[in-house]
CSV table of C-alpha atoms and ligand atoms in Angstrom, one decimal:
chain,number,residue,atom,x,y,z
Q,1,UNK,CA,20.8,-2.8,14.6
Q,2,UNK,CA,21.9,-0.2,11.9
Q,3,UNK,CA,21.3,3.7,12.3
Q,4,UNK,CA,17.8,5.6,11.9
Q,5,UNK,CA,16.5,9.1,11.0
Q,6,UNK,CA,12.6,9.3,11.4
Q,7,UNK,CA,9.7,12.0,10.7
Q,8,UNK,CA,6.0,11.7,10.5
Q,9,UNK,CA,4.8,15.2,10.2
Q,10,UNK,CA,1.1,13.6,9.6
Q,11,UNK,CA,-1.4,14.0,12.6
Q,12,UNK,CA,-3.7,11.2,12.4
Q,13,UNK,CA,-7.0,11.5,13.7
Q,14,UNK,CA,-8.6,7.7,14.6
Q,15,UNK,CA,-12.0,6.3,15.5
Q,16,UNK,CA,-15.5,7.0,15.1
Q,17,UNK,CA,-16.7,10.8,14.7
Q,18,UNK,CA,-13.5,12.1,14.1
Q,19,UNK,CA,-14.5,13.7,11.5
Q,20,UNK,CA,-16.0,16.7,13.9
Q,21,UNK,CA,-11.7,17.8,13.0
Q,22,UNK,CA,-12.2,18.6,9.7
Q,23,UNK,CA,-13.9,22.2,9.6
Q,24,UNK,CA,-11.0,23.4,11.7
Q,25,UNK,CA,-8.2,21.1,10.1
Q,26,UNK,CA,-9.1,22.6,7.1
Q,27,UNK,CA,-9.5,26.4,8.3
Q,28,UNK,CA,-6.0,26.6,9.2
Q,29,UNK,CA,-5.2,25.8,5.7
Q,30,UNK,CA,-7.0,27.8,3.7
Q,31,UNK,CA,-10.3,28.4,2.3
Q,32,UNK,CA,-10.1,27.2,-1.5
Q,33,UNK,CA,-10.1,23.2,-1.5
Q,34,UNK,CA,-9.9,20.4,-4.4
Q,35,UNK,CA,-11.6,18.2,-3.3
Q,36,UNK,CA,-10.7,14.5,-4.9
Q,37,UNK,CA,-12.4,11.1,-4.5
Q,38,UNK,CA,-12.7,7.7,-6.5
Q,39,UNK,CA,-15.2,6.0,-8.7
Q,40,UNK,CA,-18.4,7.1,-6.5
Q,41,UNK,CA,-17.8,4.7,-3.3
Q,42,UNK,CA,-18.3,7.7,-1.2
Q,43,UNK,CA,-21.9,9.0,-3.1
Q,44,UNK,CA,-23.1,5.4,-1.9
Q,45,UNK,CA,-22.0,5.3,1.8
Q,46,UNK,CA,-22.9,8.7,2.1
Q,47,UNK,CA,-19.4,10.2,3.3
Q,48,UNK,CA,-20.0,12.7,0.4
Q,49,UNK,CA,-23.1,14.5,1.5
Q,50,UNK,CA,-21.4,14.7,5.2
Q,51,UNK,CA,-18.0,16.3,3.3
Q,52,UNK,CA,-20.0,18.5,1.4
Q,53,UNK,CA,-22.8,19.9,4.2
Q,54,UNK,CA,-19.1,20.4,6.3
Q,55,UNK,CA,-17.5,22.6,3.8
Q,56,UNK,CA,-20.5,24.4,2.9
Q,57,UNK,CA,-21.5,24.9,6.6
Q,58,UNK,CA,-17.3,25.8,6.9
Q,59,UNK,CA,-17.8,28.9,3.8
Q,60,UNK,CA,-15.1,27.0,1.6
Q,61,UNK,CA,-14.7,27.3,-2.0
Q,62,UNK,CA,-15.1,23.7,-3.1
Q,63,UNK,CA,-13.8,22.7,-6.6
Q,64,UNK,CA,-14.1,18.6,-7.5
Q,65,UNK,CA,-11.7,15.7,-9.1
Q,66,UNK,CA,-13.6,12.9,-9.2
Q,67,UNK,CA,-13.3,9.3,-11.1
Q,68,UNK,CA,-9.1,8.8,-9.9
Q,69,UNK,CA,-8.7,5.4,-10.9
Q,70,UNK,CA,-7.6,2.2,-8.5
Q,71,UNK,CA,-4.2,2.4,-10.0
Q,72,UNK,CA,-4.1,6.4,-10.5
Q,73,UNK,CA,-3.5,7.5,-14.0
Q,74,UNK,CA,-0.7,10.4,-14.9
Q,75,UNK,CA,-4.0,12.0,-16.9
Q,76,UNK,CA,-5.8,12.4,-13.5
Q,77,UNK,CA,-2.4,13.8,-11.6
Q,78,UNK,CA,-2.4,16.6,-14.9
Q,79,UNK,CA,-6.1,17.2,-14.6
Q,80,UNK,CA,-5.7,17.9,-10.9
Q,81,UNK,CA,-3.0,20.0,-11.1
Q,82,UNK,CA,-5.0,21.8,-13.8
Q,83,UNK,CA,-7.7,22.1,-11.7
Q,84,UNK,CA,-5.5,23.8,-8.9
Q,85,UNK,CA,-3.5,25.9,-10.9
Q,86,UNK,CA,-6.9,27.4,-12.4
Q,87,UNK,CA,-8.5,27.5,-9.1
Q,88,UNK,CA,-5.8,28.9,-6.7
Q,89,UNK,CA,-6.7,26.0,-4.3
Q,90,UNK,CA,-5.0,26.2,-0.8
Q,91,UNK,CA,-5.7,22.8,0.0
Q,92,UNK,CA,-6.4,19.2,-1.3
Q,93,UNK,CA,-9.0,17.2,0.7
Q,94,UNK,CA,-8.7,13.2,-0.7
Q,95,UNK,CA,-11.5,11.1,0.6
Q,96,UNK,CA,-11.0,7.3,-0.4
Q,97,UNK,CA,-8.5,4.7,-0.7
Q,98,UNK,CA,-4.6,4.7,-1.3
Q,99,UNK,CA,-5.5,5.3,-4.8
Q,100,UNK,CA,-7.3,8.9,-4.3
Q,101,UNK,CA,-4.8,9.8,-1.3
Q,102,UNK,CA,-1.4,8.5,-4.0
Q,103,UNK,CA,-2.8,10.8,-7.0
Q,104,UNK,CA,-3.6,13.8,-4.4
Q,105,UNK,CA,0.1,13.6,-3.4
Q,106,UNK,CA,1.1,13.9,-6.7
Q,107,UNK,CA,-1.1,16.9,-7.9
Q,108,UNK,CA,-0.4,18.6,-4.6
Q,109,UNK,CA,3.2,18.7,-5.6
Q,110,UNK,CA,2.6,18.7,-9.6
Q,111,UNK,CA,1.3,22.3,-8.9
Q,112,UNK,CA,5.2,23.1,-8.0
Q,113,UNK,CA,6.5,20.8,-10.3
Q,114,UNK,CA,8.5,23.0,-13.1
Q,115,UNK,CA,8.0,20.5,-15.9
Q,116,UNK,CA,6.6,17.7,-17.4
Q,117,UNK,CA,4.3,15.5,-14.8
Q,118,UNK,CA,5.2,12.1,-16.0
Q,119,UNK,CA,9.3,13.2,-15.5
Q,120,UNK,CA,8.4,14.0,-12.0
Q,121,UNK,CA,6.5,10.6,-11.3
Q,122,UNK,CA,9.9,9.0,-12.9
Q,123,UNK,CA,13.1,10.4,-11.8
Q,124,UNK,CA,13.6,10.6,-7.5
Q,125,UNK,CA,13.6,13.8,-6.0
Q,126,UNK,CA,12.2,12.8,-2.4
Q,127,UNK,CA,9.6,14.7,-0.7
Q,128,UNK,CA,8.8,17.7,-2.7
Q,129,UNK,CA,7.6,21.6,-2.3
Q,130,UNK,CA,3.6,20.6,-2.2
Q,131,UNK,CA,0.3,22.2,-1.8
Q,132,UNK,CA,-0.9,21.1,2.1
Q,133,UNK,CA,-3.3,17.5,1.5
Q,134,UNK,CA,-5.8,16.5,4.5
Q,135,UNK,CA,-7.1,12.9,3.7
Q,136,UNK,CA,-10.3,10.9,5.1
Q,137,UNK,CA,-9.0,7.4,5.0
Q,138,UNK,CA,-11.9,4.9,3.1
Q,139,UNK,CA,-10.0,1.4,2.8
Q,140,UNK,CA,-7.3,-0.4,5.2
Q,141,UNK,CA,-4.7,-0.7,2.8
Q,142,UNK,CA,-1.8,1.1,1.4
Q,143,UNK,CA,-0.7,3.1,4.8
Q,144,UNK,CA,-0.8,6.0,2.4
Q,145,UNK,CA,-2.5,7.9,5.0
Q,146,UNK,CA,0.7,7.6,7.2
Q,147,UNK,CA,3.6,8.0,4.6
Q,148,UNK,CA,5.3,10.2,2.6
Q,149,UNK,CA,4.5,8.2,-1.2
Q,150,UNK,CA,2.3,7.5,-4.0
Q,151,UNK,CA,2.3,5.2,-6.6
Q,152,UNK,CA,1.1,6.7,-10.0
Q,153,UNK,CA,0.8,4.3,-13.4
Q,154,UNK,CA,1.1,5.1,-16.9
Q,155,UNK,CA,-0.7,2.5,-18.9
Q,156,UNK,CA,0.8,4.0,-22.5
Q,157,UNK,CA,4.1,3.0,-21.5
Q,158,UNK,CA,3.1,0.5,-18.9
Q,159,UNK,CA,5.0,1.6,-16.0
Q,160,UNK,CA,3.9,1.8,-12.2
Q,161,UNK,CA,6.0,3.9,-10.2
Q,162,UNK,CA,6.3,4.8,-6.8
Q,163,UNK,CA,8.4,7.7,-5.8
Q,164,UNK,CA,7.6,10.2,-2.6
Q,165,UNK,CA,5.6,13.6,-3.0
Q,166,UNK,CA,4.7,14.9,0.4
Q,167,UNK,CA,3.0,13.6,3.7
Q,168,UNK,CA,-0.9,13.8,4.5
Q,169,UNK,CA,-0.8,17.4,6.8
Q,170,UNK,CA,-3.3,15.3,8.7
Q,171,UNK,CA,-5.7,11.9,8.1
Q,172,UNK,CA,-9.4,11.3,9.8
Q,173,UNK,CA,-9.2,7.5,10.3
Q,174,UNK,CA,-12.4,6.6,11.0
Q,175,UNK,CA,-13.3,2.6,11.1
Q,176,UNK,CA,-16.6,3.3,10.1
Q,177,UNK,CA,-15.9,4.5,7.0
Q,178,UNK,CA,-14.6,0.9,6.0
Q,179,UNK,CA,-18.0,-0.5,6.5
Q,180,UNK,CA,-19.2,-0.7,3.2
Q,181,UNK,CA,-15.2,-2.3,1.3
Q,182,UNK,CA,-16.0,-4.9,-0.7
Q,183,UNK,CA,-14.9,-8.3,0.5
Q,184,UNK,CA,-12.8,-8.6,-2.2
Q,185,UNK,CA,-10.8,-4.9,-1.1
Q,186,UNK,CA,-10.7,-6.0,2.7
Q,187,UNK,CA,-9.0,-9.4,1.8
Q,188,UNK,CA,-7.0,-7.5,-1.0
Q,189,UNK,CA,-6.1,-4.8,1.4
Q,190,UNK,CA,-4.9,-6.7,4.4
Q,191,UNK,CA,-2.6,-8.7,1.8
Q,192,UNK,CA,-0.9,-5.2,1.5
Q,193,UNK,CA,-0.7,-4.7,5.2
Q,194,UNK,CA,0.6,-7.6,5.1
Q,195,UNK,CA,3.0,-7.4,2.4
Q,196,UNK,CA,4.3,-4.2,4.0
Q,197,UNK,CA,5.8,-6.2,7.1
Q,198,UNK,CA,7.5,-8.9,4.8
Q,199,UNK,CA,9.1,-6.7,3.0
Q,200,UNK,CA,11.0,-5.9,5.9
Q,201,UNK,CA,10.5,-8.4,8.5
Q,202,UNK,CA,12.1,-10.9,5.9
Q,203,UNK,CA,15.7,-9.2,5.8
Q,204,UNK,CA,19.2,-9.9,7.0
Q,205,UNK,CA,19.1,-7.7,10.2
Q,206,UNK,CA,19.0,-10.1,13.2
Q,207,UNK,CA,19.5,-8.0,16.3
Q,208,UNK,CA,16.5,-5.2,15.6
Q,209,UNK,CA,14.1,-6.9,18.5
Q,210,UNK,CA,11.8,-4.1,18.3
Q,211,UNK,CA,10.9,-4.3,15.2
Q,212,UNK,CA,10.8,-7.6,14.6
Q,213,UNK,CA,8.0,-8.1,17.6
Q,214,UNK,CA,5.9,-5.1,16.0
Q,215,UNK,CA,6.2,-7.0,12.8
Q,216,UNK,CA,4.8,-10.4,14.2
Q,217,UNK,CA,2.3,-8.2,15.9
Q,218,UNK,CA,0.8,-6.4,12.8
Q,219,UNK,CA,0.8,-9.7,11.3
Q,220,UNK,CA,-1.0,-11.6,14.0
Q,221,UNK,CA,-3.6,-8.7,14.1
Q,222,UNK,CA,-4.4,-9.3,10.3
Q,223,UNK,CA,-4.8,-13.2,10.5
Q,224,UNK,CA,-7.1,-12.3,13.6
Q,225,UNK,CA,-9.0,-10.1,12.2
Q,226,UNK,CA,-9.4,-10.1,8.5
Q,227,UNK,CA,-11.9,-13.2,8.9
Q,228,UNK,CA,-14.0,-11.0,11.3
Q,229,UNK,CA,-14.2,-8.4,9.0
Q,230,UNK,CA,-15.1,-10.6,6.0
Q,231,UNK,CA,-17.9,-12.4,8.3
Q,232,UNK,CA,-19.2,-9.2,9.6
Q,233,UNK,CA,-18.2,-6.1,7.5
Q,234,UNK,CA,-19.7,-3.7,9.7
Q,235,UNK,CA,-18.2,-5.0,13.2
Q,236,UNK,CA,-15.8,-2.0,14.6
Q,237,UNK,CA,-13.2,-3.6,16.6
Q,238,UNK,CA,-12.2,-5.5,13.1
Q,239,UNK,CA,-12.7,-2.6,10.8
Q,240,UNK,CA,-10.6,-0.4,13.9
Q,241,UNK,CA,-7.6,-3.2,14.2
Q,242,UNK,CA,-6.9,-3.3,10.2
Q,243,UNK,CA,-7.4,0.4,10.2
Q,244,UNK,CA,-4.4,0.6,12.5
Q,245,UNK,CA,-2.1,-1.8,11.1
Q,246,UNK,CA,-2.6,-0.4,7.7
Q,247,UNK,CA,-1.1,2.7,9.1
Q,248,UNK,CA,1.8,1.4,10.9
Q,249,UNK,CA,2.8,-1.1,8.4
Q,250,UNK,CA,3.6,1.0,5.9
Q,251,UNK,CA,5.1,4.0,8.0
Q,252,UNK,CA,8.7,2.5,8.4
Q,253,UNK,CA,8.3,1.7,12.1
Q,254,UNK,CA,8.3,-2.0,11.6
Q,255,UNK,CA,11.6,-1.3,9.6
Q,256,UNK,CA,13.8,0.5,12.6
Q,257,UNK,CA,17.3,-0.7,12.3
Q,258,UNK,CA,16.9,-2.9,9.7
Q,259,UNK,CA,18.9,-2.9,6.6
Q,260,UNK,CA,16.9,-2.3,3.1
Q,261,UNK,CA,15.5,-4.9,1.0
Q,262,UNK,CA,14.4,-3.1,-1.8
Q,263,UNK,CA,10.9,-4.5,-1.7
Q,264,UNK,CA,10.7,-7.0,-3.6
Q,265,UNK,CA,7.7,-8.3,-3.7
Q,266,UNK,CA,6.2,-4.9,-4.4
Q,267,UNK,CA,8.8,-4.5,-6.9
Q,268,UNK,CA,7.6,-7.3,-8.7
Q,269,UNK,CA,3.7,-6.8,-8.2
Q,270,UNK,CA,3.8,-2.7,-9.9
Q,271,UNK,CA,4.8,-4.6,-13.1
Q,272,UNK,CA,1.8,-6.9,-12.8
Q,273,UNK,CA,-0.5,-4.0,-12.2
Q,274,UNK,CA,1.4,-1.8,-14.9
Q,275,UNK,CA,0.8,-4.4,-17.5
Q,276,UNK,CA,-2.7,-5.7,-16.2
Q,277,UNK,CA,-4.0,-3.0,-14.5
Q,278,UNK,CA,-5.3,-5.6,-11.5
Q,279,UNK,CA,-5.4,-4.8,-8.2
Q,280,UNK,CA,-2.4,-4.2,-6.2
Q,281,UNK,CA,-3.2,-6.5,-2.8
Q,282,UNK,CA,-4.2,-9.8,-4.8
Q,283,UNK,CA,-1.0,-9.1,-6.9
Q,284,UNK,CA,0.5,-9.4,-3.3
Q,285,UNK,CA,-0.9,-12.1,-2.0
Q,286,UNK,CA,-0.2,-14.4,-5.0
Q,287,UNK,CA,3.6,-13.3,-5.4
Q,288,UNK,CA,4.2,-13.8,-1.7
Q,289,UNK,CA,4.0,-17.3,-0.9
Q,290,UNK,CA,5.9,-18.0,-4.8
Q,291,UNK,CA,8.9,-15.7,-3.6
Q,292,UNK,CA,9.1,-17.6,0.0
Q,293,UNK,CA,9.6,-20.6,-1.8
Q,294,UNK,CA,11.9,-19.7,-4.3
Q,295,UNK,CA,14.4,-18.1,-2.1
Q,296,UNK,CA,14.5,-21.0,0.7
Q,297,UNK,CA,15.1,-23.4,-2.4
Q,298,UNK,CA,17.8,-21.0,-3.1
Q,299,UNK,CA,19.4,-19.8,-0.3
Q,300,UNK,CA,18.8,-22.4,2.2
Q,301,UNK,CA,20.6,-20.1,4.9
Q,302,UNK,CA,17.6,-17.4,4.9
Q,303,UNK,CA,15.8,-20.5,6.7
Q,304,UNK,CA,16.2,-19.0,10.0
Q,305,UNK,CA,13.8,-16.0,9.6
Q,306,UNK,CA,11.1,-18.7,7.5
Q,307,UNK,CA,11.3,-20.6,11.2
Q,308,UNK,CA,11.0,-17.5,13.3
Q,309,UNK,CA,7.8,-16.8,11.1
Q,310,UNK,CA,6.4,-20.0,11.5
Q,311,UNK,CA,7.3,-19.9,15.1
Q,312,UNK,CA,6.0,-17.0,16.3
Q,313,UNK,CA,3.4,-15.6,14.3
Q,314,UNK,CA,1.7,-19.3,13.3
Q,315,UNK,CA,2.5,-21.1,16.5
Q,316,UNK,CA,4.0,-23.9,15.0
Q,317,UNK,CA,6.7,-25.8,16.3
Q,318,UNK,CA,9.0,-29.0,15.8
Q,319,UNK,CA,12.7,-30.1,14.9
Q,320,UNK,CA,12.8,-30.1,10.9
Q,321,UNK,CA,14.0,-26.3,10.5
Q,322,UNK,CA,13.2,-26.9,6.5
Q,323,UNK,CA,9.8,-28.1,6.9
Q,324,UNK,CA,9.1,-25.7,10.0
Q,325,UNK,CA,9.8,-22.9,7.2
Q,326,UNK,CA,7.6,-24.1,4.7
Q,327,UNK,CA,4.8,-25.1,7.2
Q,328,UNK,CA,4.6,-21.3,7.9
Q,329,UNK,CA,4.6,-20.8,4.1
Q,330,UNK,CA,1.7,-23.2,3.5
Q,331,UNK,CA,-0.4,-21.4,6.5
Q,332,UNK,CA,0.0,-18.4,4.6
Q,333,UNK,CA,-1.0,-20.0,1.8
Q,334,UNK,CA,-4.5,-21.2,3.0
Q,335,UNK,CA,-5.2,-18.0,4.9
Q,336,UNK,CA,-4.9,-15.9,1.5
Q,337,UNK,CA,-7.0,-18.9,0.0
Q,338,UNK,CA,-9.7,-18.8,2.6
Q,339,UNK,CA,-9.7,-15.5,2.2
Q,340,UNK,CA,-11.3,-15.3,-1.1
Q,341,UNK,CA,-8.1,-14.4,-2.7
Q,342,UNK,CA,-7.7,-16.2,-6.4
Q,343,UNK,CA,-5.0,-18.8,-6.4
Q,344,UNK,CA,-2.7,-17.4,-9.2
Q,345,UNK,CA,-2.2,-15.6,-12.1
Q,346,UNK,CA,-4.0,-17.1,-14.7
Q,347,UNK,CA,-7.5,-16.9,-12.4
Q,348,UNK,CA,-6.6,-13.3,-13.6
Q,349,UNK,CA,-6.0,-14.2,-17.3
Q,350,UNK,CA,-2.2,-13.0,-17.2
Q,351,UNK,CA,0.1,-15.2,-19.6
Q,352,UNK,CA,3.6,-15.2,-19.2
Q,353,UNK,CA,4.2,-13.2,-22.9
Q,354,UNK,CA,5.8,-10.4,-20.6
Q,355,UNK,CA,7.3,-11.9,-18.2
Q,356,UNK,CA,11.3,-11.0,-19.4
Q,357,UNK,CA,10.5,-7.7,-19.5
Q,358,UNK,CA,7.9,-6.8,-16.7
Q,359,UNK,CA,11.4,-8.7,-14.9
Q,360,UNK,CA,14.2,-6.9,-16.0
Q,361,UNK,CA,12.2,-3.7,-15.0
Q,362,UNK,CA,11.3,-4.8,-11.5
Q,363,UNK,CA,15.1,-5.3,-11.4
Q,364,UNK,CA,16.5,-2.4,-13.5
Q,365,UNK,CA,19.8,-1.7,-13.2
Q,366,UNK,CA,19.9,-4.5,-10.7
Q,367,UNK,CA,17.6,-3.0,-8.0
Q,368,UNK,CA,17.4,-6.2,-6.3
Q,369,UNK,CA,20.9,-7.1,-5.8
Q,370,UNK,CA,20.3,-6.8,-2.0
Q,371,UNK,CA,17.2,-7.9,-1.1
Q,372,UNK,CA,16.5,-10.0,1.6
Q,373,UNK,CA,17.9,-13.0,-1.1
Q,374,UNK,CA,19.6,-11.4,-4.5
Q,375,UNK,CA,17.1,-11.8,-7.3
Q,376,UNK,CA,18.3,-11.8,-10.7
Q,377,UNK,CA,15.9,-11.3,-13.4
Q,378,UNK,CA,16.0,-14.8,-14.0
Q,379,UNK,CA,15.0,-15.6,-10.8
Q,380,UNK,CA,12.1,-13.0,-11.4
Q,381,UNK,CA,11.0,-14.6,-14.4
Q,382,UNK,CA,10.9,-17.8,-12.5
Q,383,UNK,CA,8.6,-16.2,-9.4
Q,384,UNK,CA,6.2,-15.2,-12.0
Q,385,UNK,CA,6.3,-18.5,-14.0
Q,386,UNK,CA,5.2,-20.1,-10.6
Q,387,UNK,CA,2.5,-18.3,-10.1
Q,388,UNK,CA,0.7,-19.2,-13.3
R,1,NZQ,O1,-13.0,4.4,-6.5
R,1,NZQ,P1,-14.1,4.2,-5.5
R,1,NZQ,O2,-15.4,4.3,-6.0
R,1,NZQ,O3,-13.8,5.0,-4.3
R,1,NZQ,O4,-13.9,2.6,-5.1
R,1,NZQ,C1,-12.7,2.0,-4.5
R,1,NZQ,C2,-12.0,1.2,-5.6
R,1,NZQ,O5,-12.8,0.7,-6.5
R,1,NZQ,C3,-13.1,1.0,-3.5
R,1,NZQ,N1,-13.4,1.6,-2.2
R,1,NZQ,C4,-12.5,2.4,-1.4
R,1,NZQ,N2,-13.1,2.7,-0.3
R,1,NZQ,C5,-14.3,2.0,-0.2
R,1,NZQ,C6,-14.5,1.4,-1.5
R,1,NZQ,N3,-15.6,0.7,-1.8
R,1,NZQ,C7,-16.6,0.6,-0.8
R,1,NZQ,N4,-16.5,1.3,0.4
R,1,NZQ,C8,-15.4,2.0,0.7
R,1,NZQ,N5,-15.3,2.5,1.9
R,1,NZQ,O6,-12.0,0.1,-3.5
R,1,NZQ,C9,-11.4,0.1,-4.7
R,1,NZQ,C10,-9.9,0.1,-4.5
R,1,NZQ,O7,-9.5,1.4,-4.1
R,1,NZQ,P2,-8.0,1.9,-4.1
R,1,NZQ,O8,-7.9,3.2,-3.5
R,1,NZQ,O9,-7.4,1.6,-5.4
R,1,NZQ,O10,-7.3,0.8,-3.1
R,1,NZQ,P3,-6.1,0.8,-2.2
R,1,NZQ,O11,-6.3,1.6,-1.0
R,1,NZQ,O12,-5.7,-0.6,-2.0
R,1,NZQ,O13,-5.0,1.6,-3.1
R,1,NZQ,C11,-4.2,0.9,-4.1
R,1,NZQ,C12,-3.2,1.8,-4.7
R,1,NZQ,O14,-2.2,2.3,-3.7
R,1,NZQ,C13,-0.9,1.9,-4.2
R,1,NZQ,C14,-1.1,0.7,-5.0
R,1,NZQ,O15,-0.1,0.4,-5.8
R,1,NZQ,C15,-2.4,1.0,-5.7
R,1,NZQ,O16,-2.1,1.9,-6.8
R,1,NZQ,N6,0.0,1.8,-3.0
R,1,NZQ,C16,0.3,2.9,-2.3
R,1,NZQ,C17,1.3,2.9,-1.3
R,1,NZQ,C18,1.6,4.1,-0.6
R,1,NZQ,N7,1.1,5.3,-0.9
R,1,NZQ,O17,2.4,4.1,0.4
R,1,NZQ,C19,2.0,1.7,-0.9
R,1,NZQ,C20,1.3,0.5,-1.4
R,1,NZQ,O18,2.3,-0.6,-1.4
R,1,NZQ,C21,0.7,0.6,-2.8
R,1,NZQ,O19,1.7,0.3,-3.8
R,2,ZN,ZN1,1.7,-2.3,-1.0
C-alpha cells in the first residue's frame, strides 16, 4: 500500500431540499454571482425559476452564462471570465452537469489567470488562485462536484484536456434534480462512474484492501441500480445511490494506496470526444470492455485482478482463471448493451482516418508507459481499431 496525501475542501450538501443552503452558502461569499448553466435543461425542470426566486429573495446581483456546451468550449471559459472581469462577481453559482461545473472551474480561475486561457487549460499548474464556485449538481456523472478538475476542449485544434482549477467551495446534491436525465445521460453517466473505479481498481497495487472493497462496492451499486433508474427515472433511492457514487468515484478515495495508472481509458476517450465531439460516458463504455481484452491477450499476468472482478463484483466462479476473466468482461459487456449504450464506434459514424494521431496524443510523450498494462501507441491504435 504506497503513501497518501488527501484534501476535499468541498462541503457537499445531499438529498432532497437541500437547496434551503444556498441563500446562506452564498452570503458568505459575496453578493455579486455568475450564474452559469447548460443548454436550457434547467428552464424545463424548473430548477431555474427556484435559483432565480432564491437569489432575488437573497438581494444578489445576478449576471448569466448560459448555453456551456457538453464538452465545454475555451470560447465559453473566455466569455465567462469576461463576464466576471466586467461584473466584479464574488462568486460563481454552476447549476448542471460536469460540463457547466468543468467550464465554471475554469473561468473562476481564468479571472486570475495572467495570460492566454487556452495556455492555462494546456500546461499543469495544479489547483490555481480562483474566484469561490458553489455548484447544484444536475447529472450523476463526472464526480466534478467532488474534485478538484475540469476538462475543457478546443475543437480548432481538436484537443480535450483535463488539468485541475480549483474545488466546488460547496455542492447541493440533490437526487431530485436527476429526475428528468435522459436515458441516454443516466446510462452514459454511470459508464463514467464506472470508468472512474477502473481506472484505478485495475492497477498493480495488491495489498490496498480498502480501496479495492470501496471499488467493488461503487461498482455493484451502479449495476444495481442503473436499470432502476432507466425503468423508473423518477424513483429516489436509484437517482440517490448513482448520485453518491458519482461523487466518490471520482474523488480519489477508491484510489488510496494505489499506484497511478495514468487513466487510460479516459486517456483514450478525450481524443474521441476531441475529434467527434460525442459524449464522454458512451466513449467510456465502448473503450472499456476493447481495453480489458487487449491487455489480458497481452499481459496474461494482469489476469489476477480480471478474476477478482469477475469474482466479486459479478459473482461468478470456477477453475479456468482465463475464462473467469473474460466472463467478467462479457458481463460488462451485456450490462452496457442492455443499457441502451451503442455497440461501437461506427454506431457513432467515427472511421479510423485518425486513429495514429488521436493515439500518439492519448500517449504523448509516452504517458502510458505505466498504466495498469504499458500501452504503446500501437497498442492504442489497435483498442480503437476494435471498437469499430
Ligand atoms: O446543457 P443542458 O441543457 O443542461 O443539458 C445537459 C446536456 O445536454 C443534459 N442534462 C444535464 N442535467 C440534466 C440534463 N438533462 C435533463 N435533466 C437534467 N437534470 O445532459 C447533457 C450532458 O451534460 P454534461 O454536463 O455534458 O454531462 P456530464 O455530467 O457527463 O459531463 C461531461 C463532461 O465532463 C467531463 C467530460 O469529459 C465531459 O466534458 N469530465 C469531467 C471530469 C471531472 N471534472 O472530474 C471527469 C470526467 O472523467 C470527465 O472527463
Ligand atoms: Zn470520466
Amino acid at each position: 500500500m504506497l503513501n497518501y496525501v488527501h484534501e476535499i475542501p468541498t462541503k457537499l450538501y445531499f438529498g432532497k431540499g437541500q437547496i434551503s443552503h444556498l441563500d446562506e452558502i452564498l452570503r458568505s461569499l459575496g453578493k455579486k454571482v455568475l450564474l452559469t448553466y447548460g443548454g436550457g435543461s434547467i428552464k424545463k425542470m424548473g430548477l431555474y425559476d427556484t435559483v432565480i426566486d432564491i437569489l432575488k429573495k437573497g438581494g444578489f446581483e445576478v449576471t448569466e452564462l448560459s448555453g456551456i456546451e457538453p464538452n465545454p468550449r475555451i470560447e465559453s471559459v473566455e466569455e465567462g471570465v469576461r463576464l466576471c472581469k466586467e461584473n466584479n462577481i464574488d462568486v460563481i453559482l454552476a447549476v448542471g452537469g460536469g460540463s457547466t461545473i468543468d467550464c465554471s472551474k475554469a473561468i473562476a480561475a481564468g479571472v486570475f489567470y495572467d495570460g492566454d486561457l487556452w495556455d492555462m487549460v494546456a500546461s499543469y499548474h495544479g489547483t490555481l488562485k480562483a474566484l469561490p464556485l458553489v455548484d447544484i449538481l444536475t447529472l450523476s456523472a463526472t464526480g466534478s462536484e467532488y474534485d478538484g478538475g475540469g476538462v475543457i476542449t478546443n475543437l480548432k485544434t481538436h484537443e480535450k484536456i483535463g488539468n485541475s482549477y480549483t474545488y466546488p467551495y460547496a455542492s447541493i446534491c440533490d437526487p431530485t434534480y436527476t429526475f428528468s436525465v435522459s436515458k441516454y445521460q443516466t446510462a452514459s453517466g454511470t459508464a463514467d462512474i464506472m470508468s472512474h473505479i477502473f481506472e484505478g481498481y485495475f492497477s498493480r497495487t495488491e495489498d490496498s484492501d480498502l480501496s479495492d472493497h470501496i471499488a467493488e462496492g461503487v461498482l455493484k451499486t451502479a449495476i444495481k441500480y442503473l436499470p432502476v433508474a432507466l425503468k423508473e427515472p423518477d424513483n429516489y433511492t436509484a437517482r440517490a445511490n448513482l448520485m453518491a457514487i458519482s461523487s466518490v468515484a471520482c474523488s480519489g478515495i477508491p484510489q488510496y494506496g494505489k499506484q497511478d495508472t495514468g487513466w487510460p481509458c479516459h486517456a483514450m476517450e478525450h481524443e474521441l470526444s476531441a475529434f467527434y465531439d460525442i459524449t464522454h460516458g458512451i466513449g467510456l463504455a465502448i473503450l472499456t470492455p476493447r481495453w480489458m481484452r487487449f491487455i489480458l491477450e497481452k499481459d496474461p499476468s494482469c489476469t489476477w485482478r480480471f478474476v477478482r472482478f469477475a469474482k466479486n463484483v459479478w459473482g461468478l466462479d470456477g477453475d479456468d482463471e482465463k475464462a473467469l476473466a473474460i466472463a467478467g468482461i462479457e458481463k460488462l459487456e451485456e450490462f452496457f448493451a442492455q443499457s441502451g449504450i451503442p455497440k461501437n464506434l461506427t454506431e457513432l459514424k467515427i472511421t479510423d482516418e485518425h486513429f495514429e494521431e488521436m493515439a500518439a496524443h492519448a500517449n504523448d510523450g509516452n504517458y502510458l508507459k505505466d498504466a495498469f498494462v504499458a500501452l504503446t501507441n500501437e497498442d492504442i491504435v489497435e483498442i480503437y481499431k476494435a471498437c469499430l
